[in-house]
Amino acid sequence: MIRGVIIMNDQGKPRLIRFYEFQPVEKQQELVRSIYKILCSRAENVSNFVKVDSLFGPDVRLVYKTFATLYFVFIFDNSENELAMLDLMQVFVETLDKCFSNVCELDIVFNFNKVHTILDEVILGGQVLETSSSEVVMAVEDISKLEKNSNSIIPSIPGWQGR
């Protein structure tokens, strides 16, 4: 099971935090700080997989990848394959790139609802839903169309005449 997804900048400021098991806000902040410390202390030529038993308990690992100034972090247990998680992270980033035309930190900050929608199309409840970035982009476009249509339609109330 996927335990969480975090996007943070290279200064440790979280841009997206999604845990699939309840964590109090204080604990989330503590975990983000701890993960940032771990990632900053790692050399560039080491593996992107980290055992984080001390933070999340036994058999929990994280995989991370740096894109420009952002760390993308997936936290998962031993029921998930490490390479599959790295591939899923790549799908997530590719989808963000397609939706935002070369995604950057500001896209994530100012379009957080869309980023959460994209993540929900890829992972829901800690389970992988979709691994095709094209399918995710189509689903996000459909959701955007529905949102635009629902905002433009004023529902009529039978028997009401503006009194």
XYZ file of C-alpha atoms in Angstrom, residues 4-79:
76
model
C 1.840 8.890 1.271
C 2.918 11.283 -1.449
C 4.863 14.453 -0.746
C 6.101 17.159 -3.068
C 8.493 19.639 -1.487
C 10.875 22.204 -2.845
C 14.633 22.057 -2.404
C 14.339 24.171 0.756
C 11.975 21.713 2.452
C 8.765 23.677 1.969
C 5.937 21.217 1.297
C 3.859 21.861 -1.814
C 1.648 18.776 -1.608
C 1.160 16.387 1.282
C -1.153 13.399 0.996
C -1.130 10.603 3.556
C -3.393 7.613 3.013
C -3.410 6.737 6.704
C -4.483 9.315 9.254
C -1.642 11.460 10.563
C -2.270 14.508 12.788
C -1.066 17.761 11.229
C 1.775 18.089 13.742
C 2.965 14.564 12.904
C 2.755 15.347 9.163
C 4.941 18.417 9.617
C 7.424 16.430 11.696
C 7.550 13.684 9.046
C 8.108 16.202 6.242
C 10.984 17.806 8.175
C 12.529 14.406 8.905
C 12.218 13.276 5.295
C 13.741 16.538 4.087
C 16.716 16.062 6.432
C 17.215 12.535 5.105
C 17.040 13.630 1.462
C 19.379 16.607 1.925
C 22.024 14.481 3.606
C 22.144 11.931 0.770
C 24.828 12.062 -1.884
C 23.739 12.417 -5.504
C 25.249 9.087 -6.551
C 23.259 6.874 -4.153
C 20.019 4.974 -4.673
C 16.679 6.825 -4.684
C 15.227 4.205 -2.305
C 15.382 4.781 1.444
C 14.274 2.574 4.339
C 12.366 4.731 6.809
C 11.582 2.225 9.555
C 12.403 4.809 12.215
C 9.728 7.189 10.901
C 6.909 4.900 9.758
C 7.582 1.524 11.324
C 8.954 -1.715 9.901
C 8.959 -2.527 6.179
C 8.248 1.023 5.034
C 10.360 2.598 2.321
C 10.331 5.754 0.326
C 11.409 6.510 -3.169
C 12.244 10.015 -4.237
C 13.270 11.823 -7.352
C 14.330 15.402 -7.916
C 12.857 17.324 -10.826
C 14.236 20.870 -11.128
C 13.744 22.353 -7.637
C 11.167 19.819 -6.439
C 11.476 16.559 -4.523
C 8.758 14.043 -5.344
C 8.479 11.450 -2.559
C 6.356 8.286 -2.476
C 6.124 6.408 0.837
C 5.033 2.763 0.639
C 5.166 -0.576 2.426
C 6.633 -3.891 1.326
C 3.500 -4.883 -0.618
